[in-house]
mmCIF file of C-alpha atoms in Angstrom:
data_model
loop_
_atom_site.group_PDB
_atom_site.id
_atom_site.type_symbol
_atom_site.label_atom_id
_atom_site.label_comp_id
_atom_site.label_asym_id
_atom_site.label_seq_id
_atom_site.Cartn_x
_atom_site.Cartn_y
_atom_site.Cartn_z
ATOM 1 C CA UNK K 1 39.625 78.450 -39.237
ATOM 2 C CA UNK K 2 39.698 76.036 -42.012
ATOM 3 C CA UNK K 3 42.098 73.403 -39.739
ATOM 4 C CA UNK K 4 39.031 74.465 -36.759
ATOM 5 C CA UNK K 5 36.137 73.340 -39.146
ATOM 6 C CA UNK K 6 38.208 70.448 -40.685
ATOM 7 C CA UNK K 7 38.507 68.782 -36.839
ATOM 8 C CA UNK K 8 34.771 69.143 -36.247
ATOM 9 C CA UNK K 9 33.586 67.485 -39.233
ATOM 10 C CA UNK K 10 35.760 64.284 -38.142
ATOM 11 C CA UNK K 11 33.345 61.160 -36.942
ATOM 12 C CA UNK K 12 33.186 61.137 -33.269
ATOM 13 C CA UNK K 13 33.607 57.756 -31.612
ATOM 14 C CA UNK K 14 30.890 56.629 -28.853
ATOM 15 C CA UNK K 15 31.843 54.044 -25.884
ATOM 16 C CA UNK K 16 28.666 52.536 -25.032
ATOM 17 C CA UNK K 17 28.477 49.980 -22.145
ATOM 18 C CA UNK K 18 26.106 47.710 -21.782
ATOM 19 C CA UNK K 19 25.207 46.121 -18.241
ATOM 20 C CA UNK K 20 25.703 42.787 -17.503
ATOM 21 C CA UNK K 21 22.156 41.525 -17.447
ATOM 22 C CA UNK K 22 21.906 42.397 -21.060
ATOM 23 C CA UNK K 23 25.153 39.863 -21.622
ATOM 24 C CA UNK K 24 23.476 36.981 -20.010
ATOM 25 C CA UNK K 25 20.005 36.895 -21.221
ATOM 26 C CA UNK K 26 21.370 34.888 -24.134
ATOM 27 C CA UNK K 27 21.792 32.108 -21.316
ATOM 28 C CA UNK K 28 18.452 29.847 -22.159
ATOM 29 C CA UNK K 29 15.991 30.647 -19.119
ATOM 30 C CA UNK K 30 15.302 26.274 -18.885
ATOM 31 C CA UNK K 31 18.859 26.270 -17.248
ATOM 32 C CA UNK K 32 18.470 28.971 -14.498
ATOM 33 C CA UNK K 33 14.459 27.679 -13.398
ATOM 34 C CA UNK K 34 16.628 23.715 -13.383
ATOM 35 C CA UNK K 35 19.145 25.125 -10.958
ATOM 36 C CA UNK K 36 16.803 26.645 -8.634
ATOM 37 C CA UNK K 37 14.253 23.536 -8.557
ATOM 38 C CA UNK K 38 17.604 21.730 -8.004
ATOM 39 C CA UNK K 39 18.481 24.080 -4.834
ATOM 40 C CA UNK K 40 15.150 23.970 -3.495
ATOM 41 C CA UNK K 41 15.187 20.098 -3.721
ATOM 42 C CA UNK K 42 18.314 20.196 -2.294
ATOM 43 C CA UNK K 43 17.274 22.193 0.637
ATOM 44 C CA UNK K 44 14.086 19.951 1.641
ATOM 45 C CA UNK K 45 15.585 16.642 0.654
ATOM 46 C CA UNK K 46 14.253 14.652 3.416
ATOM 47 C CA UNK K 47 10.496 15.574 2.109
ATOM 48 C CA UNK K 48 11.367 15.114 -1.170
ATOM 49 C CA UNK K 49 12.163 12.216 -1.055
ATOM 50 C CA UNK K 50 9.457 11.013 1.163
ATOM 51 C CA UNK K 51 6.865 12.614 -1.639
ATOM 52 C CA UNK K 52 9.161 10.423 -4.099
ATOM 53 C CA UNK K 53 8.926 7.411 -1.930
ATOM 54 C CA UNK K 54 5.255 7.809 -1.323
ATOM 55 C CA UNK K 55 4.798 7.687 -5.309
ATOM 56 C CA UNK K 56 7.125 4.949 -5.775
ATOM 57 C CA UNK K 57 5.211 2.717 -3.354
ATOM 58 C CA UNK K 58 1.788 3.231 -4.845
ATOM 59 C CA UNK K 59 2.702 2.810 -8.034
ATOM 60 C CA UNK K 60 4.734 -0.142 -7.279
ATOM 61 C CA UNK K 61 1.890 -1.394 -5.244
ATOM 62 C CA UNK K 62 -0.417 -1.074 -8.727
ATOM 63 C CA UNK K 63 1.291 -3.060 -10.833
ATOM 64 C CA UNK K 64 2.533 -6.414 -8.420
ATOM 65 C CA UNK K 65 -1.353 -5.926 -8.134
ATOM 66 C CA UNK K 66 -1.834 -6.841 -11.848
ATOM 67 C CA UNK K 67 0.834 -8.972 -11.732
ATOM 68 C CA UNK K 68 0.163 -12.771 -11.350
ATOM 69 C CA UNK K 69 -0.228 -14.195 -8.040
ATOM 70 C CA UNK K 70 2.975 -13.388 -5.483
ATOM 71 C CA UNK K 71 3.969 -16.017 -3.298
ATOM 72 C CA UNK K 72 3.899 -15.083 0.955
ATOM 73 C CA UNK K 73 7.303 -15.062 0.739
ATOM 74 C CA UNK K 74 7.634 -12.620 -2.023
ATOM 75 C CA UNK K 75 4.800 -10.210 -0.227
ATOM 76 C CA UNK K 76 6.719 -10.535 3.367
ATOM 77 C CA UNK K 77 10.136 -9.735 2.338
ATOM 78 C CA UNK K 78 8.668 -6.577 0.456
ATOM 79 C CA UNK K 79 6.520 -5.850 3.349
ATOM 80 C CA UNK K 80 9.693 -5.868 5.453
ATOM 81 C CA UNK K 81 11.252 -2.827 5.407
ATOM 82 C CA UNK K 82 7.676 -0.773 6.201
ATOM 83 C CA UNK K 83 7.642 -3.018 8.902
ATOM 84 C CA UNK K 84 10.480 -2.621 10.370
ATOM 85 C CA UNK K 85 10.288 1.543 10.020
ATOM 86 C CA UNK K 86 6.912 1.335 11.669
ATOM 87 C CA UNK K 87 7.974 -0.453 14.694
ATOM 88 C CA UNK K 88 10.907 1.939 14.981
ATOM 89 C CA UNK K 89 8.678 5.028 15.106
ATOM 90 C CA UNK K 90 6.364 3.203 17.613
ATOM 91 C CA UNK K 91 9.477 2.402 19.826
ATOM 92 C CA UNK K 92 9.960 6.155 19.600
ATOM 93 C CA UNK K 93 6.497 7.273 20.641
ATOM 94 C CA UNK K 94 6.669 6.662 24.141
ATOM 95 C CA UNK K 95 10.505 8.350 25.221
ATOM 96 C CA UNK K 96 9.816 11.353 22.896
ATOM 97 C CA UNK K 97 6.015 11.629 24.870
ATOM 98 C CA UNK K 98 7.711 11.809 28.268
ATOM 99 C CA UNK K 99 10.396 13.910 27.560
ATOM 100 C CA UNK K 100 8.238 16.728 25.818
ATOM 101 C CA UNK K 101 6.321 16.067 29.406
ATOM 102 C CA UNK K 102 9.341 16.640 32.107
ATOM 103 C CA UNK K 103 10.239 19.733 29.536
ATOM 104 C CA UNK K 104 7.021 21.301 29.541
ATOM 105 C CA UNK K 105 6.256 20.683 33.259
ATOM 106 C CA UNK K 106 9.583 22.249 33.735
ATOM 107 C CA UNK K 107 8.791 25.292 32.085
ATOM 108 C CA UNK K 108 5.772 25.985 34.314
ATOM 109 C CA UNK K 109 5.127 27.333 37.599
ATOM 110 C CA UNK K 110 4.481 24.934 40.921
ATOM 111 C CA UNK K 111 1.132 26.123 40.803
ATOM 112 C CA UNK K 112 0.223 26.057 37.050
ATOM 113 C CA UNK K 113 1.920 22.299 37.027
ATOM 114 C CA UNK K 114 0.047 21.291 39.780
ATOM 115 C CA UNK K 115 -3.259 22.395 38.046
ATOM 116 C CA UNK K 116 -2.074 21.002 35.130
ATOM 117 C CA UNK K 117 -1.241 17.401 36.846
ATOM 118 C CA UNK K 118 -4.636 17.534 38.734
ATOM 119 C CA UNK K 119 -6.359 18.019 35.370
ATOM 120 C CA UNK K 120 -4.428 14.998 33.989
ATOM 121 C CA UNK K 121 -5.226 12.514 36.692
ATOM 122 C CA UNK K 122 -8.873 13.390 36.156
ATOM 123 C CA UNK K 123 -8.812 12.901 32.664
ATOM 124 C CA UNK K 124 -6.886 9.684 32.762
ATOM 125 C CA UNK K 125 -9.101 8.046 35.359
ATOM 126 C CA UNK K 126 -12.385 9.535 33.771
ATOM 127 C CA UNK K 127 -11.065 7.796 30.372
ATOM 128 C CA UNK K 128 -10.083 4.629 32.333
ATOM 129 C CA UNK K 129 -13.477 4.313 33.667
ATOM 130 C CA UNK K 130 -15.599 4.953 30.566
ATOM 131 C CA UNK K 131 -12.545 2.566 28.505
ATOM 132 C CA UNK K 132 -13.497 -0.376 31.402
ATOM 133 C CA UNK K 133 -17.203 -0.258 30.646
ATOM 134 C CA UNK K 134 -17.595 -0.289 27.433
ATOM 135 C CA UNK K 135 -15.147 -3.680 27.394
ATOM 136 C CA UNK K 136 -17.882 -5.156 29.510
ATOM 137 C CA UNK K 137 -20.376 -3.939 27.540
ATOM 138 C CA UNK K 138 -18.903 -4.962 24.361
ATOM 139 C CA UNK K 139 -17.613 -8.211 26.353
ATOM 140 C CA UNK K 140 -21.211 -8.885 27.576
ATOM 141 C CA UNK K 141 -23.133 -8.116 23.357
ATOM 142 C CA UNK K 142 -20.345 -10.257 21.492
ATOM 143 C CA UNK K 143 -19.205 -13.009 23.924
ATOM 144 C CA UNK K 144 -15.579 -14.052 22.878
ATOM 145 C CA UNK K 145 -14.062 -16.782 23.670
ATOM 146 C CA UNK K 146 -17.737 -18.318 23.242
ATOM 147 C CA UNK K 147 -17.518 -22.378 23.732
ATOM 148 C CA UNK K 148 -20.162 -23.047 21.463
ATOM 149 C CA UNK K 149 -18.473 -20.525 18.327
ATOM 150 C CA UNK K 150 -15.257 -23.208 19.279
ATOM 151 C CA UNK K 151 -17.166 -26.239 18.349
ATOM 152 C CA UNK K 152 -18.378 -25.061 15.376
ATOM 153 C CA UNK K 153 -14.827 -23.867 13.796
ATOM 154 C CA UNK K 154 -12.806 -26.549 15.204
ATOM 155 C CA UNK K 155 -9.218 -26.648 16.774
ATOM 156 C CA UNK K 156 -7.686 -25.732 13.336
ATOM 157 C CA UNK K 157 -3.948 -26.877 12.650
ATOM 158 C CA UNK K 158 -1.033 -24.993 13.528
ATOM 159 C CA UNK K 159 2.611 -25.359 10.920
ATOM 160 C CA UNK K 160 5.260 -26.003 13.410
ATOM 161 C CA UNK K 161 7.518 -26.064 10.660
ATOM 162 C CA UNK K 162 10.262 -22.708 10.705
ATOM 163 C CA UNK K 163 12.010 -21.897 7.552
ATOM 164 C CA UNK K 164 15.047 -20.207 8.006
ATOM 165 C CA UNK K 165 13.930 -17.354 6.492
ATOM 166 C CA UNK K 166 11.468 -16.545 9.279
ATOM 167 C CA UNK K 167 13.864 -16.998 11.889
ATOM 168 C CA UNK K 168 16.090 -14.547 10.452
ATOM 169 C CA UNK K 169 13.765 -12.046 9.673
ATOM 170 C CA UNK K 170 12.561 -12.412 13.427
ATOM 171 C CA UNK K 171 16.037 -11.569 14.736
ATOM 172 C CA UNK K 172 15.946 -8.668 12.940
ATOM 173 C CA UNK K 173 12.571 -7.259 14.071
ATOM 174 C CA UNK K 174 13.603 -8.162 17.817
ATOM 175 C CA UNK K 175 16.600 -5.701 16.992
ATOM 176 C CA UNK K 176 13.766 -3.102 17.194
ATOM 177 C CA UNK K 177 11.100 -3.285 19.525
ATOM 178 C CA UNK K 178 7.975 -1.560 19.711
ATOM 179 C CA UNK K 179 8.341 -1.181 23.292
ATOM 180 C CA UNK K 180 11.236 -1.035 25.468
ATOM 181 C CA UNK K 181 9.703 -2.066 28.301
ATOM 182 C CA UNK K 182 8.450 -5.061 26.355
ATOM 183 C CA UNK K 183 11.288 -6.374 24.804
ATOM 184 C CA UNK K 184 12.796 -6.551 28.262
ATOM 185 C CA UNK K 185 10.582 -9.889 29.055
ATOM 186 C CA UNK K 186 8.709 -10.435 25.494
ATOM 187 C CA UNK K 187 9.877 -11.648 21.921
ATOM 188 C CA UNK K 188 8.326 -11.699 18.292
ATOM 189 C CA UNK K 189 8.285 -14.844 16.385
ATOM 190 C CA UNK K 190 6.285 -15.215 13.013
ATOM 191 C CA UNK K 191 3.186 -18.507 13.439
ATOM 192 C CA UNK K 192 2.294 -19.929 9.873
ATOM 193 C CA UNK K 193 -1.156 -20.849 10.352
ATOM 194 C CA UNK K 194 -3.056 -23.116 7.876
ATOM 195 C CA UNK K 195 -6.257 -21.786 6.462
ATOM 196 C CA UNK K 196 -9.267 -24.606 7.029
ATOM 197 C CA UNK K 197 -12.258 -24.056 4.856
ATOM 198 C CA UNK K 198 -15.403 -25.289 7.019
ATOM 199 C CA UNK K 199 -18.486 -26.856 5.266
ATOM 200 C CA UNK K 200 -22.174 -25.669 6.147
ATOM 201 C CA UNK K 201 -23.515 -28.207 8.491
ATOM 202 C CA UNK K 202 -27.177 -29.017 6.818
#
């Protein structure tokens, strides 16, 4: 009995386990809420960086506007690049609007894409028609190309002269049109134009 009572009184030991969640909240929280901005920049990088480009511009844009006075040169090179993305998306306007045509038309029934074509030729004739009279109305209220509005600002004078500069920026945006069908018979060249101030006549 007394060996009995001697084994009970004896301290018990206790495993206790403790999940793993408990073990890693010691991690600082900063580092986990980093890693998942990180995978969800990751994930939509191309917008990211065209929010981060957007920002860059505009403020870059805000202070060469403070800045003292940029030469041409200066603004055309930076200018450049946005050009040459812009006529790139413009050459693609035209291919990816005729192929999203033949793929929808092909979709369609004969008699839903006849409908459908019928409805187009009326609406590009009826916008044809109204676009060709109001150029001869506008034509007929502002007169371009007015002989007497020539008299009065003068020939102007044209700089012949071509820096090398120009010329090679030229090749570059002939590299990409803004229309294929264009570019077949058309180039770009850049005209420096001197500005003429003209005096009130009295």
């Amino acid at each position: 009995m007394a060996s009995t009572e001697g084994a009970n009184n004896m301290p018990k030991q206790v495993e206790v386990r403790m999940h793993d969640s408990h073990l890693g909240s010691e991690e600082p929280k900063h580092r986990n809420l980093g890693l998942r901005m990180c995978d969800k920049l990751g994930k939509n990088l191309l917008l990211s960086l065209t929010v981060f480009g957007v920002i860059l511009g505009a403020v870059c844009g805000g202070l060469l506007r403070l800045a003292s006075p940029i030469h041409p040169d200066v603004v055309m090179l930076i200018a450049f690049p946005g050009d040459i993305l812009m006529r790139m998306l413009k050459m693609l306007i035209l291919p990816l609007i005729i192929s999203s045509l033949i793929t929808g038309l092909s979709g369609l029934d004969a008699k839903a894409s006849g409908r459908l074509g019928t409805r187009a030729m009326v609406y590009y004739m009826s916008t044809t028609i109204i676009a060709a009279v109001l150029g001869v109305i506008l034509v007929l209220a502002i007169h371009p190309g007015n002989p007497k509005l020539k008299k009065q600002l003068g020939p102007g004078k044209k700089n012949d002269e071509v820096s090398s500069l120009d010329a090679f920026l030229d090749l570059i945006r002939n590299l990409f049109p803004e229309n294929l069908v264009q570019a077949c018979f058309q180039q770009f060249w850049l005209e420096n134009c001197l500005k003429m101030e003209i005096e009130p006549k009295c």
